[in-house]
Coordinates of C-alpha atoms in Angstrom, one line a residue:
Chain A
X221 CA -9.5 -4.0 8.0
X222 CA -12.6 -2.2 6.8
X223 CA -11.3 -2.5 3.2
X224 CA -10.7 -6.2 3.7
X225 CA -14.3 -7.0 4.7
X226 CA -15.7 -4.6 2.1
X227 CA -13.7 -6.3 -0.7
X228 CA -14.6 -9.7 0.6
X229 CA -18.3 -8.8 0.5
X230 CA -17.9 -7.4 -2.9
X231 CA -16.2 -10.5 -4.2
X232 CA -18.9 -12.7 -2.7
X233 CA -21.6 -10.5 -4.4
X234 CA -19.7 -10.8 -7.7
X235 CA -19.0 -14.5 -7.5
X236 CA -22.6 -15.4 -6.6
X237 CA -23.7 -14.1 -10.0
X238 CA -20.9 -15.8 -11.9
X239 CA -21.6 -18.9 -14.1
X240 CA -18.8 -20.9 -12.6
X241 CA -20.4 -20.5 -9.1
X242 CA -23.7 -21.7 -10.4
X243 CA -22.1 -24.9 -11.8
X244 CA -19.9 -25.3 -8.8
X245 CA -22.9 -25.2 -6.4
X246 CA -24.9 -27.4 -8.7
X247 CA -22.2 -30.1 -8.8
X248 CA -21.8 -30.4 -5.0
X249 CA -25.4 -30.0 -4.2
X250 CA -26.3 -32.5 -6.9
X251 CA -23.6 -34.9 -5.7
X252 CA -25.2 -35.3 -2.3
X253 CA -28.7 -35.6 -3.7
X254 CA -27.4 -38.1 -6.3
X255 CA -25.7 -40.2 -3.6
X256 CA -28.8 -40.2 -1.5
X257 CA -31.1 -41.0 -4.5
X258 CA -28.9 -43.9 -5.6
X259 CA -28.9 -45.3 -2.1
X260 CA -25.3 -45.0 -1.2
X261 CA -26.2 -45.0 2.5
X262 CA -27.6 -48.4 2.1
X263 CA -24.5 -49.9 0.5
X264 CA -21.4 -51.2 2.2
X265 CA -17.7 -50.9 1.4
X266 CA -15.0 -52.3 3.6
X267 CA -17.5 -52.5 6.4
X268 CA -18.6 -48.9 6.2
X269 CA -22.3 -48.1 5.6
X270 CA -24.9 -45.5 6.3
X271 CA -23.9 -41.8 6.4
X272 CA -20.3 -42.6 6.9
X273 CA -20.4 -44.4 3.5
X274 CA -22.0 -41.3 1.9
X275 CA -19.5 -38.9 3.4
X276 CA -16.5 -41.1 2.4
X277 CA -17.8 -41.2 -1.2
X278 CA -18.6 -37.5 -1.2
X279 CA -15.1 -36.5 0.1
X280 CA -13.4 -38.8 -2.4
X281 CA -15.2 -37.1 -5.3
X282 CA -14.6 -33.7 -3.7
X283 CA -10.9 -34.3 -3.4
X284 CA -10.8 -35.2 -7.1
X285 CA -12.7 -32.3 -8.5
X286 CA -12.3 -29.4 -6.0
X287 CA -8.6 -28.7 -6.7
X288 CA -8.9 -28.3 -10.5
X289 CA -12.2 -26.4 -10.2
X290 CA -10.8 -24.0 -7.6
X291 CA -7.6 -23.5 -9.6
X292 CA -9.2 -22.8 -12.9
X293 CA -12.1 -20.7 -11.7
X294 CA -9.8 -18.6 -9.6
X295 CA -7.2 -17.8 -12.2
X296 CA -9.9 -17.3 -14.9
X297 CA -11.8 -14.8 -12.9
X298 CA -8.8 -12.9 -11.4
X299 CA -6.9 -12.6 -14.7
X300 CA -10.2 -12.0 -16.6
X301 CA -11.1 -9.1 -14.3
X302 CA -7.7 -7.6 -14.8
X303 CA -8.0 -7.8 -18.6
X304 CA -11.5 -6.5 -18.6
X305 CA -10.7 -3.3 -16.7
X306 CA -12.3 -4.3 -13.4
X307 CA -9.0 -3.7 -11.5
X308 CA -8.5 -0.4 -13.2
X309 CA -11.7 1.0 -11.7
X310 CA -11.9 -0.8 -8.3
X311 CA -8.2 -0.2 -7.6
X312 CA -8.7 3.5 -8.2
X313 CA -10.8 3.6 -5.0
X314 CA -9.1 4.3 -1.6
X315 CA -8.6 0.7 -0.4
X316 CA -5.2 -0.6 0.6
X317 CA -3.6 -3.2 -1.6
X318 CA -3.5 -5.6 1.3
X319 CA -7.2 -5.0 2.1
X320 CA -8.1 -5.6 -1.6
X321 CA -6.0 -8.7 -2.2
X322 CA -6.7 -10.5 1.1
X323 CA -10.3 -9.4 1.0
X324 CA -10.7 -11.1 -2.4
X325 CA -9.0 -14.2 -1.0
X326 CA -11.3 -14.3 2.0
X327 CA -14.4 -13.7 -0.2
X328 CA -13.4 -16.4 -2.7
X329 CA -12.6 -18.8 0.2
X330 CA -16.1 -18.3 1.6
X331 CA -17.7 -18.8 -1.9
X332 CA -15.6 -22.0 -2.5
X333 CA -16.0 -23.5 0.9
X334 CA -19.6 -22.9 1.7
X335 CA -21.3 -24.9 -1.1
X336 CA -19.3 -28.0 -0.2
X337 CA -19.9 -27.6 3.5
X338 CA -23.6 -26.9 3.0
X339 CA -23.9 -30.1 0.9
X340 CA -22.1 -32.1 3.6
X341 CA -24.2 -30.5 6.3
X342 CA -27.3 -31.2 4.3
X343 CA -26.5 -34.9 4.3
X344 CA -26.0 -34.8 8.0
X345 CA -29.4 -33.2 8.4
X346 CA -30.9 -35.9 6.2
X347 CA -29.2 -38.5 8.5
X348 CA -30.7 -36.9 11.6
X349 CA -34.2 -36.9 10.0
X350 CA -33.8 -40.4 8.7
X351 CA -32.6 -41.6 12.1
X352 CA -29.2 -42.7 10.9
X353 CA -26.1 -42.7 13.1
X354 CA -24.2 -39.4 12.5
X355 CA -20.5 -39.9 12.1
X356 CA -19.5 -36.6 13.8
X357 CA -15.8 -37.3 13.7
X358 CA -15.9 -38.0 9.9
X359 CA -18.0 -34.9 9.4
X360 CA -15.6 -32.6 11.4
X361 CA -12.5 -34.1 9.9
X362 CA -13.8 -33.8 6.3
X363 CA -14.9 -30.2 7.0
X364 CA -11.3 -29.4 8.1
X365 CA -10.1 -31.2 4.9
X366 CA -12.4 -29.1 2.7
X367 CA -11.1 -25.9 4.5
X368 CA -7.6 -27.1 3.9
X369 CA -8.0 -28.0 0.2
X370 CA -9.9 -24.7 -0.5
X371 CA -7.2 -22.6 1.1
X372 CA -4.4 -24.5 -0.5
X373 CA -5.6 -24.3 -4.1
X374 CA -6.9 -20.7 -3.7
X375 CA -3.5 -19.7 -2.6
X376 CA -1.9 -21.4 -5.6
X377 CA -4.5 -19.9 -7.9
X378 CA -3.9 -16.4 -6.5
X379 CA -0.1 -16.8 -6.9
X380 CA -0.6 -18.0 -10.5
X381 CA -2.8 -15.1 -11.3
X382 CA -0.2 -12.6 -10.0
X383 CA 2.7 -14.3 -11.9
X384 CA 1.0 -15.0 -15.2
X385 CA -1.1 -12.0 -15.9
X386 CA -3.2 -13.0 -18.9
X387 CA -6.1 -15.3 -18.7
X388 CA -4.7 -17.8 -21.3
X389 CA -1.3 -18.1 -19.6
X390 CA -2.9 -18.3 -16.1
X391 CA -5.2 -21.1 -17.2
X392 CA -2.4 -23.0 -18.8
X393 CA -0.1 -22.7 -15.8
X394 CA -2.9 -23.6 -13.4
X395 CA -3.7 -26.7 -15.5
X396 CA -0.1 -27.7 -15.7
X397 CA 0.4 -27.3 -11.9
X398 CA -2.6 -29.6 -11.3
X399 CA -1.3 -32.1 -13.9
X400 CA 2.2 -32.1 -12.3
X401 CA 0.6 -32.9 -8.9
X402 CA -1.5 -35.6 -10.5
X403 CA 1.6 -37.2 -12.0
X404 CA 3.3 -37.3 -8.6
X405 CA 0.4 -39.2 -7.0
X406 CA 1.1 -42.4 -5.2
X407 CA -0.1 -44.8 -7.8
X408 CA 1.5 -43.0 -10.8
X409 CA 4.9 -41.5 -10.6
X410 CA 5.6 -42.2 -7.0
X411 CA 5.0 -45.9 -7.6
X412 CA 7.6 -45.8 -10.5
X413 CA 10.1 -44.0 -8.3
X414 CA 9.8 -46.6 -5.6
X415 CA 10.1 -49.4 -8.1
X416 CA 13.3 -47.8 -9.4
X417 CA 14.7 -48.0 -5.8
X418 CA 14.7 -44.3 -5.1
X419 CA 15.7 -43.4 -1.5
X420 CA 12.7 -43.7 0.8
X421 CA 13.3 -40.1 2.1
X422 CA 12.8 -38.8 -1.5
X423 CA 9.6 -40.7 -1.9
X424 CA 8.2 -39.5 1.4
X425 CA 9.3 -35.9 0.7
X426 CA 7.5 -35.9 -2.7
X427 CA 4.4 -37.6 -1.3
X428 CA 4.2 -35.2 1.6
X429 CA 4.9 -32.1 -0.5
X430 CA 2.2 -32.9 -3.0
X431 CA -1.1 -31.6 -1.7
X432 CA -3.1 -33.8 -4.0
X433 CA -1.4 -36.9 -2.5
X434 CA -2.0 -35.5 1.0
X435 CA -5.7 -35.1 0.4
X436 CA -6.0 -38.5 -1.3
X437 CA -4.3 -40.3 1.6
X438 CA -6.2 -38.3 4.2
X439 CA -9.6 -38.8 2.6
X440 CA -9.1 -42.6 2.7
X441 CA -7.7 -42.9 6.2
X442 CA -10.9 -42.9 8.1
X443 CA -12.4 -45.9 6.3
X444 CA -9.1 -47.6 5.3
X445 CA -6.9 -47.1 8.4
X446 CA -4.2 -49.5 6.9
X447 CA -4.3 -47.7 3.6
X448 CA -4.7 -51.0 1.8
X449 CA -6.3 -49.3 -1.2
X450 CA -3.3 -46.9 -1.7
X451 CA 0.1 -47.4 -3.2
X452 CA 3.4 -48.1 -1.5
X453 CA 4.3 -44.5 -0.4
X454 CA 1.1 -44.5 1.8
X455 CA 2.6 -47.3 3.9
X456 CA 5.8 -45.3 4.3
X457 CA 4.0 -42.2 5.3
X458 CA 1.8 -44.1 7.7
X459 CA 4.8 -45.8 9.3
X460 CA 6.7 -42.5 9.6
X461 CA 3.8 -40.2 10.8
X462 CA 1.4 -42.5 12.5
X463 CA -2.4 -42.2 12.1
X464 CA -3.0 -39.1 14.1
X465 CA 0.2 -37.4 13.0
X466 CA -0.8 -37.7 9.3
X467 CA -4.3 -36.5 9.9
X468 CA -2.9 -33.3 11.5
X469 CA -0.4 -33.0 8.7
X470 CA -3.1 -33.3 6.0
X471 CA -5.0 -30.4 7.5
X472 CA -2.2 -28.1 8.4
X473 CA 0.4 -28.5 5.7
X474 CA -1.9 -27.5 2.7
X475 CA -3.2 -24.5 4.6
X476 CA 0.5 -23.3 5.2
X477 CA 1.3 -24.1 1.5
X478 CA -1.8 -22.1 0.3
X479 CA -1.0 -19.3 2.7
X480 CA 2.6 -19.1 1.5
X481 CA 1.6 -19.2 -2.2
X482 CA -1.0 -16.5 -1.7
X483 CA 1.7 -14.4 0.2
X484 CA 4.1 -14.8 -2.7
X485 CA 1.2 -13.7 -5.0
X486 CA 0.6 -10.7 -2.9
X487 CA 4.3 -9.7 -2.9
X488 CA 4.3 -9.9 -6.7
X489 CA 1.0 -8.2 -7.0
X490 CA 2.0 -5.1 -5.0
X491 CA 5.3 -4.7 -6.7
X492 CA 4.0 -4.7 -10.3
X493 CA 1.4 -2.9 -12.5
X494 CA -2.0 -3.4 -11.0
X495 CA -4.4 -3.4 -14.0
Chain B
X153 CA -0.5 32.2 -4.9
X154 CA -1.0 28.9 -6.8
X155 CA -0.5 25.6 -5.1
X156 CA 1.0 22.6 -6.9
X157 CA -1.4 19.7 -6.7
X158 CA 0.3 17.2 -8.9
X159 CA 4.0 17.0 -9.8
X160 CA 5.1 14.6 -12.5
X161 CA 8.9 14.5 -12.8
X162 CA 10.8 12.7 -15.5
X163 CA 8.3 9.8 -15.7
X164 CA 9.2 7.0 -18.1
X165 CA 7.0 3.9 -18.5
X166 CA 8.1 1.0 -20.8
X167 CA 5.9 -1.8 -22.0
X168 CA 7.6 -4.6 -23.8
X169 CA 10.7 -2.5 -24.6
X170 CA 8.4 0.3 -26.0
X171 CA 8.3 3.7 -24.2
X172 CA 4.7 4.7 -23.5
X173 CA 5.8 7.6 -21.4
X174 CA 9.1 9.2 -22.4
X175 CA 10.7 11.3 -19.6
X176 CA 7.5 13.2 -19.1
X177 CA 7.2 16.1 -16.7
X178 CA 4.1 18.1 -15.9
X179 CA 2.9 20.3 -13.0
X180 CA -0.8 20.7 -12.2
X181 CA -1.9 23.5 -10.0
X182 CA -4.9 23.5 -7.7
X183 CA -7.9 24.7 -9.8
X184 CA -6.4 23.6 -13.1
X185 CA -9.0 22.0 -15.4
X186 CA -7.0 20.1 -17.9
X187 CA -8.0 18.6 -21.3
X188 CA -5.6 15.8 -21.8
X189 CA -5.8 15.1 -25.5
X190 CA -3.9 13.0 -28.0
X191 CA -4.4 10.1 -30.4
X192 CA -4.6 6.4 -29.4
X193 CA -1.3 5.3 -27.9
X194 CA -0.3 8.8 -26.9
X195 CA 0.0 7.8 -23.3
X196 CA -3.0 9.5 -21.8
X197 CA -4.4 6.5 -20.0
X198 CA -0.9 5.5 -18.9
X199 CA -0.2 8.8 -17.2
X200 CA -3.6 8.7 -15.5
X201 CA -2.9 5.2 -14.2
X202 CA 0.5 6.4 -12.9
X203 CA -1.3 9.2 -11.1
X204 CA -3.7 6.7 -9.6
X205 CA -0.8 4.6 -8.3
X206 CA -1.8 1.7 -10.5
X207 CA 1.5 1.5 -12.6
X208 CA 5.1 1.3 -11.6
X209 CA 7.5 3.6 -13.5
X210 CA 10.8 5.4 -13.5
X211 CA 10.6 8.9 -12.2
X212 CA 8.3 10.5 -9.7
X213 CA 4.6 11.4 -9.4
X214 CA 3.5 13.3 -6.3
X215 CA 0.0 14.2 -5.4
X216 CA 0.0 17.0 -2.9
X217 CA 3.5 15.8 -2.0
X218 CA 2.5 12.2 -1.5
X219 CA 3.4 9.1 -3.6
X220 CA 0.1 7.7 -4.8
X221 CA 1.4 4.1 -4.5
X222 CA 2.6 4.4 -1.0
X223 CA -0.2 6.6 0.3
X224 CA -3.1 5.0 -1.6
X225 CA -5.9 5.7 0.9
X226 CA -4.8 9.4 1.4
X227 CA -4.4 10.1 -2.3
X228 CA -7.2 8.1 -3.8
X229 CA -9.6 9.3 -1.2
X230 CA -9.2 12.7 -2.8
X231 CA -9.5 11.6 -6.5
X232 CA -12.8 10.9 -8.2
X233 CA -12.2 8.7 -11.3
X234 CA -14.4 7.7 -14.2
X235 CA -12.8 5.2 -16.6
X236 CA -13.3 5.3 -20.4
X237 CA -14.6 1.7 -20.4
X238 CA -17.0 0.8 -17.7
X239 CA -15.9 -2.3 -15.8
X240 CA -18.0 -5.5 -16.6
X241 CA -19.1 -6.0 -13.0
X242 CA -21.8 -8.6 -12.4
X243 CA -22.8 -7.3 -9.0
X244 CA -26.0 -5.4 -8.6
X245 CA -26.0 -1.6 -8.8
X246 CA -27.0 -1.5 -5.1
X247 CA -23.9 -3.5 -4.0
X248 CA -21.5 -1.4 -6.2
X249 CA -22.9 1.9 -4.9
X250 CA -22.6 0.7 -1.3
X251 CA -19.0 -0.4 -1.8
X252 CA -17.9 2.8 -3.4
X253 CA -19.7 4.9 -0.8
X254 CA -18.2 3.0 2.1
X255 CA -14.7 2.9 0.6
X256 CA -14.8 6.6 -0.1
X257 CA -16.4 7.6 3.1
X258 CA -19.5 9.1 1.6
X259 CA -23.3 8.6 1.7
X260 CA -25.2 6.7 -0.9
X261 CA -27.8 9.5 -0.8
X262 CA -25.3 11.9 -2.3
X263 CA -24.5 9.5 -5.1
X264 CA -28.2 8.9 -5.7
X265 CA -29.0 12.6 -5.8
X266 CA -26.4 13.2 -8.5
X267 CA -27.6 10.2 -10.5
X268 CA -31.1 11.6 -10.3
X269 CA -29.9 14.9 -11.6
X270 CA -28.3 13.1 -14.5
X271 CA -31.6 11.3 -15.2
X272 CA -30.8 8.0 -13.6
X273 CA -33.1 6.6 -10.9
X274 CA -30.8 4.3 -8.8
X275 CA -33.7 2.7 -7.0
X276 CA -35.2 1.6 -10.2
X277 CA -32.1 -0.2 -11.3
X278 CA -30.6 -1.2 -7.9
X279 CA -31.1 -4.9 -8.4
X280 CA -29.8 -5.0 -11.9
X281 CA -26.3 -6.3 -12.5
X282 CA -24.1 -3.3 -13.4
X283 CA -22.9 -4.9 -16.6
X284 CA -26.5 -5.2 -17.8
X285 CA -27.1 -1.5 -17.8
X286 CA -27.0 0.5 -21.1
X287 CA -23.8 2.3 -22.0
X288 CA -25.4 5.7 -21.0
X289 CA -26.6 4.3 -17.6
X290 CA -23.2 2.9 -16.7
X291 CA -21.6 6.2 -17.6
X292 CA -24.1 8.2 -15.6
X293 CA -23.6 5.9 -12.5
X294 CA -19.8 6.1 -12.7
X295 CA -20.0 9.9 -12.9
X296 CA -22.4 10.0 -10.0
X297 CA -20.1 7.8 -7.9
X298 CA -17.1 10.1 -8.8
X299 CA -19.0 13.4 -8.1
X300 CA -21.0 12.1 -5.1
X301 CA -17.9 11.9 -2.9
X302 CA -15.5 14.4 -1.4
X303 CA -12.5 14.9 -3.6
X304 CA -10.0 17.6 -4.8
X305 CA -9.3 16.1 -8.2
X306 CA -11.6 14.7 -10.8
X307 CA -10.1 12.4 -13.4
X308 CA -12.5 11.6 -16.3
X309 CA -11.6 9.5 -19.3
X310 CA -13.9 10.4 -22.2
X311 CA -16.7 11.4 -19.9
X312 CA -19.3 12.4 -22.5
X313 CA -18.8 9.4 -24.8
X314 CA -22.2 7.7 -24.0
X315 CA -24.2 10.6 -22.8
X316 CA -27.2 12.2 -24.5
X317 CA -27.3 16.1 -24.9
X318 CA -29.5 16.5 -21.8
X319 CA -27.2 14.4 -19.6
X320 CA -24.2 16.2 -21.0
X321 CA -25.7 19.5 -20.0
X322 CA -26.3 18.3 -16.5
X323 CA -22.7 17.0 -16.3
X324 CA -21.5 20.5 -17.5
X325 CA -23.6 22.1 -14.7
X326 CA -22.3 19.7 -12.1
X327 CA -18.7 20.4 -13.2
X328 CA -19.4 24.2 -13.1
X329 CA -20.6 23.8 -9.5
X330 CA -17.2 22.2 -8.7
X331 CA -15.1 24.9 -10.4
X332 CA -12.8 25.0 -7.4
X333 CA -11.8 21.4 -8.0
X334 CA -9.0 20.4 -10.3
X335 CA -9.9 18.2 -13.2
X336 CA -8.1 16.1 -15.8
X337 CA -10.4 15.2 -18.7
X338 CA -8.9 12.8 -21.2
X339 CA -10.3 12.8 -24.7
X340 CA -9.3 12.0 -28.3
X341 CA -10.8 15.2 -29.5
X342 CA -10.3 18.6 -28.0
X343 CA -13.6 20.0 -29.2
X344 CA -15.5 17.5 -27.0
X345 CA -14.1 19.0 -23.8
X346 CA -12.6 22.3 -24.7
X347 CA -15.2 24.4 -23.0
X348 CA -14.9 22.5 -19.8
X349 CA -11.2 23.3 -19.2
X350 CA -8.8 26.2 -18.7
X351 CA -5.7 24.3 -19.9
X352 CA -4.9 21.9 -22.7
X353 CA -2.2 19.3 -22.6
X354 CA -1.6 17.4 -25.8
X355 CA 0.4 14.2 -25.8
X356 CA 2.0 12.3 -28.6
X357 CA 4.0 9.1 -28.3
X358 CA 4.6 9.5 -24.5
X359 CA 5.6 13.2 -24.6
X360 CA 3.9 16.5 -24.1
X361 CA 3.7 18.4 -27.4
X362 CA 1.4 21.2 -26.2
X363 CA 0.8 22.7 -22.8
X364 CA -1.3 25.9 -23.0
X365 CA -4.0 27.8 -21.2
X366 CA -7.3 28.5 -22.9
X367 CA -9.9 31.1 -22.3
X368 CA -13.6 30.7 -23.1
X369 CA -16.2 33.4 -22.9
X370 CA -19.0 30.8 -22.4
X371 CA -18.4 29.1 -19.1
X372 CA -19.3 25.5 -18.3
X373 CA -22.7 26.5 -17.0
X374 CA -23.5 28.8 -20.0
X375 CA -26.4 28.0 -22.3
X376 CA -27.0 29.2 -25.9
X377 CA -30.4 30.0 -27.2
X378 CA -30.5 28.6 -30.7
X379 CA -32.7 28.9 -33.8
X380 CA -32.2 26.8 -36.8
X381 CA -34.2 27.2 -40.1
X382 CA -34.2 24.5 -42.8
X383 CA -35.1 24.8 -46.4
X384 CA -37.2 21.6 -46.6
X385 CA -38.7 19.1 -44.2
X386 CA -36.6 15.9 -43.8
X387 CA -37.6 13.2 -41.2
X388 CA -34.0 12.3 -40.3
X389 CA -33.3 16.0 -39.4
X390 CA -36.4 16.1 -37.2
X391 CA -35.3 13.0 -35.4
X392 CA -31.8 14.3 -34.8
X393 CA -32.8 17.8 -33.7
X394 CA -35.5 16.4 -31.4
X395 CA -32.7 14.5 -29.6
X396 CA -31.4 17.9 -28.7
X397 CA -34.8 18.8 -27.3
X398 CA -35.5 21.3 -30.0
X399 CA -39.1 22.1 -30.8
X400 CA -40.9 23.5 -33.9
X401 CA -44.3 24.8 -34.8
X402 CA -44.0 24.2 -38.6
X403 CA -41.1 21.7 -38.7
X404 CA -39.0 24.2 -40.6
X405 CA -37.9 26.6 -37.9
X406 CA -36.5 24.9 -34.8
X407 CA -35.7 26.4 -31.4
X408 CA -34.0 25.1 -28.3
X409 CA -31.1 25.5 -25.9
X410 CA -27.6 24.1 -26.2
X411 CA -25.1 23.9 -23.4
X412 CA -22.1 26.2 -23.9
X413 CA -19.6 23.4 -23.8
X414 CA -21.8 21.4 -26.2
X415 CA -21.9 24.0 -29.0
X416 CA -19.1 22.5 -31.1
X417 CA -20.8 19.1 -30.9
X418 CA -24.1 20.7 -31.9
X419 CA -22.6 22.5 -34.8
X420 CA -21.0 19.2 -35.8
X421 CA -24.4 17.5 -35.8
X422 CA -25.8 20.4 -37.9
X423 CA -23.0 20.0 -40.4
X424 CA -24.4 16.6 -41.4
X425 CA -27.4 18.5 -42.8
X426 CA -25.5 21.5 -44.2
X427 CA -27.4 21.3 -47.5
X428 CA -30.7 21.7 -45.6
X429 CA -29.8 24.5 -43.2
X430 CA -30.8 28.0 -44.2
X431 CA -30.0 29.8 -41.0
X432 CA -28.5 29.3 -37.7
X433 CA -28.6 31.7 -34.8
X434 CA -27.0 31.3 -31.4
X435 CA -27.3 33.7 -28.5
X436 CA -26.1 33.3 -24.9
X437 CA -29.3 32.5 -23.0
X438 CA -30.4 35.5 -20.8
X439 CA -28.4 38.0 -22.8
X440 CA -29.7 40.4 -25.4

């Protein structure tokens, strides 16, 4: 347990000085500032205005850029560290492999989650100061979604780094994974499948299994409860799961998927050559 | 009676169908100080990584009867390691030293004291990212972190590569103070480390081609009083010999001390000015 916290702290210390983290924090911090400056809280979409409007826009953009950012930065830094000899030195210290691997996962999770959360929390603070209504339910649900998306894509990133050992291969695999999920989004391939009269069970299974689709649907549910803006599979999902059921699914399933992926990564990591 | 510390039995390691270690067997006794020499690709780093539990392989490596992979904390808690290439860590020196100290169950003060002896003030550089230090500073810090912790075996990969003569002498003194510890010092060139060890293991293409004991009259802590006379003044020579802390009244006759294990390196330096050198005299310091 001591090794886990030590490694988590070490990874946080290392990440805070990495260029990717600088840009990452800048993007999410800048996003909230930009949305406030451009008066998103004053505008209205589908009846939603004020801070709810800002949070909805923020979570939409977050769900679009967070997965690919987390995937690429994770595989790049893990495989890069291995190639550069960081693993050779740090794994010669008396820390268990479990403590090392899960400590890195925990540290990276904190580093990925906190900037997005702080940006959202900053907007809530602004709302409190400006006297706006605070949509606490939106805020809590979106926080859970950010936890879920971070854990999911970190897990996939850790697994990819363990399987494909070089930086180049890891990056290519991570990008292809993201592209594959993108292709199976509701409005792209899923729409075509439905149009081709694929069995509804298949469509639902693909839509539910694809974490990108899950986040996309989930991030729209609070301001578009009928999912009018989404494609046909969203209706099927909504009919099958119900509103509350899908919200629970959208938070829990990606965490389980990320956890399973990271576990497969750990299994591969501990069985092979470490550096 | 000698006690076996490391037992390497029939170890074979294959990378992309090429054998890097070829059915290698080696026994290392407690107190052995081994120079592991060989050209690039001989398998030196691979055997070290097997010993550190970092590689999987066919065969068996036991450290005091334990498998390094299965007993990582017990085994690695007793091995101080300095890699050949310092890891490009972005974290500040303070964070790295704290991590190593806590992971190895030691105090940062001990690491700091050894670093100070090697001419490195940790407090001065504690906020600097490790990767921004000079090659020599990184090497000194890695050595301080390896020596500033309790261990039974020191594994050094090219330990003197980036050190100046003064820091090398301190390293030799520090190693002499730990003569009860076992050591594996990997190097391309035997003369770099010959005086630090009592056994030489030479590797070639994954096999051991030489496994012999060596005797040296000048121990690791020994110093040689030297006098060098040159036939004419050359600025480049002055610069070089000044790096060894030699002094001169007339810039023709130079005197200074050379660490016993450093004498071959010193003579190698002098050989670059062989046309200038009129006389060289070396005496063990403190002896007539």
